[in-house]
Amino acid sequence: MTFDLFDSLPPEADDNPIETLAPGAVLLRRFARDDDDALLAAVRDVTDRAPWRHLVTPGGLRMSVAMTNCGSYGWVSDRTGYRYDPIDPDSGLPWPPMPAPFLSLAWRAASAAGYDGFAPDACLINRYQPGTRLSLHQDRDEQDLGAPIVSVSLGLPATFLFGGLRRADRPTRIRLVHGDVVVWGGPSRLVFHGIAPLADGDHPVLGHERINLTFRKAR
Ligand code: SIN
Ligand code: FE2
């Protein structure tokens, strides 16, 4: 589907859909756009069974991002720390299985980025509303750091902060729009990254929200 305001691209971006951000890290512009209906229907199925929640950090702060998970493991945070858990602590049940369109997209995006055979066992689903941010962090709770992270952006545009291997490295600011996919692995696997406070807007598909899927190999 096409939406003028959010989907118009400068011509150079159309010519060069695979953009290298750093060694081992690429931006695949609009890679997931044609899958948006299937992905969002699957998100609704997941959130029917594992509703959005605001996790608490080990330091006791409520995260502004609402989260849920699907797959064999889910990323959770509480006063005891961060971990991957096969059980949703809110329901006591296993997380919903990874929907087929999720697995397919993650595999295809990883492959386009040069990571063949990506088989994620965890997908963290993040929901941002205007003002929501995600501070700089590394994704380092996964046992298998040989596998990349595949991140899919849907809905309102966001400013992705893509830093270096040290927290103090000044991050590059990258605008991510509906359908963009970022893949980072190899020498970039442990880069610090985050999301600047989300600006308000009215996206034709998701209204005042941004949804991000991050696919991981947790075990
Ligand atoms: C994350 O780092 O887990 C999410 C990043 C994003 O929302 O783009
Ligand atoms: Fe992350």
mmCIF file of N, CA, C and O in Angstrom, residues 28 33 36 41 52 55 59 74 89 91 99 103 122 136 142 199 216:
data_model
loop_
_atom_site.group_PDB
_atom_site.id
_atom_site.type_symbol
_atom_site.label_atom_id
_atom_site.label_comp_id
_atom_site.label_asym_id
_atom_site.label_seq_id
_atom_site.Cartn_x
_atom_site.Cartn_y
_atom_site.Cartn_z
ATOM 1 N N LEU A 28 17.769 -1.793 5.770
ATOM 2 C CA LEU A 28 17.033 -2.243 4.580
ATOM 3 C C LEU A 28 15.765 -1.397 4.525
ATOM 4 O O LEU A 28 14.774 -1.682 5.218
ATOM 5 N N ARG A 33 7.621 -3.441 4.131
ATOM 6 C CA ARG A 33 6.403 -2.679 3.888
ATOM 7 C C ARG A 33 5.263 -3.531 3.343
ATOM 8 O O ARG A 33 4.118 -3.402 3.765
ATOM 9 N N ASP A 36 3.229 -5.561 5.934
ATOM 10 C CA ASP A 36 2.725 -4.890 7.137
ATOM 11 C C ASP A 36 1.398 -5.449 7.626
ATOM 12 O O ASP A 36 1.219 -5.657 8.834
ATOM 13 N N ALA A 41 -1.421 -8.099 11.899
ATOM 14 C CA ALA A 41 -2.439 -9.078 12.315
ATOM 15 C C ALA A 41 -1.816 -10.059 13.310
ATOM 16 O O ALA A 41 -2.433 -10.432 14.321
ATOM 17 N N TRP A 52 0.131 -6.223 26.197
ATOM 18 C CA TRP A 52 1.158 -5.215 26.448
ATOM 19 C C TRP A 52 1.319 -4.999 27.944
ATOM 20 O O TRP A 52 0.334 -4.953 28.672
ATOM 21 N N LEU A 55 7.331 -3.042 31.748
ATOM 22 C CA LEU A 55 8.230 -3.748 32.662
ATOM 23 C C LEU A 55 8.923 -2.753 33.587
ATOM 24 O O LEU A 55 9.014 -1.557 33.294
ATOM 25 N N GLY A 59 16.420 -1.358 38.619
ATOM 26 C CA GLY A 59 16.501 -0.201 39.511
ATOM 27 C C GLY A 59 15.140 0.298 39.993
ATOM 28 O O GLY A 59 15.060 1.262 40.755
ATOM 29 N N GLY A 74 10.958 -15.162 25.978
ATOM 30 C CA GLY A 74 10.608 -13.750 25.975
ATOM 31 C C GLY A 74 11.575 -12.991 26.854
ATOM 32 O O GLY A 74 12.016 -13.503 27.895
ATOM 33 N N PRO A 89 5.532 -14.132 32.653
ATOM 34 C CA PRO A 89 5.258 -14.020 34.093
ATOM 35 C C PRO A 89 3.859 -13.497 34.402
ATOM 36 O O PRO A 89 3.329 -13.777 35.484
ATOM 37 N N SER A 91 0.999 -14.328 32.817
ATOM 38 C CA SER A 91 -0.037 -15.359 32.647
ATOM 39 C C SER A 91 0.380 -16.698 33.239
ATOM 40 O O SER A 91 -0.465 -17.567 33.461
ATOM 41 N N PRO A 99 4.758 -16.251 15.047
ATOM 42 C CA PRO A 99 3.898 -16.379 13.861
ATOM 43 C C PRO A 99 4.739 -16.615 12.601
ATOM 44 O O PRO A 99 5.848 -16.082 12.476
ATOM 45 N N LEU A 103 8.684 -15.235 11.259
ATOM 46 C CA LEU A 103 9.865 -16.065 10.972
ATOM 47 C C LEU A 103 10.351 -15.841 9.555
ATOM 48 O O LEU A 103 11.549 -15.723 9.297
ATOM 49 N N ALA A 122 13.174 -15.886 19.677
ATOM 50 C CA ALA A 122 12.545 -14.872 20.528
ATOM 51 C C ALA A 122 12.246 -13.640 19.687
ATOM 52 O O ALA A 122 13.040 -13.260 18.822
ATOM 53 N N LEU A 136 19.893 4.333 25.572
ATOM 54 C CA LEU A 136 20.982 3.576 24.949
ATOM 55 C C LEU A 136 21.272 2.310 25.747
ATOM 56 O O LEU A 136 21.414 2.353 26.967
ATOM 57 N N GLU A 142 21.443 -12.418 25.202
ATOM 58 C CA GLU A 142 21.324 -13.610 24.364
ATOM 59 C C GLU A 142 22.578 -14.474 24.545
ATOM 60 O O GLU A 142 23.685 -13.949 24.627
ATOM 61 N N ALA A 199 8.206 11.448 18.350
ATOM 62 C CA ALA A 199 7.411 12.636 18.013
ATOM 63 C C ALA A 199 5.988 12.196 17.680
ATOM 64 O O ALA A 199 5.774 11.112 17.134
ATOM 65 N N ARG A 216 15.549 -12.155 17.865
ATOM 66 C CA ARG A 216 16.800 -12.537 18.507
ATOM 67 C C ARG A 216 16.941 -14.045 18.557
ATOM 68 O O ARG A 216 15.949 -14.769 18.568
#
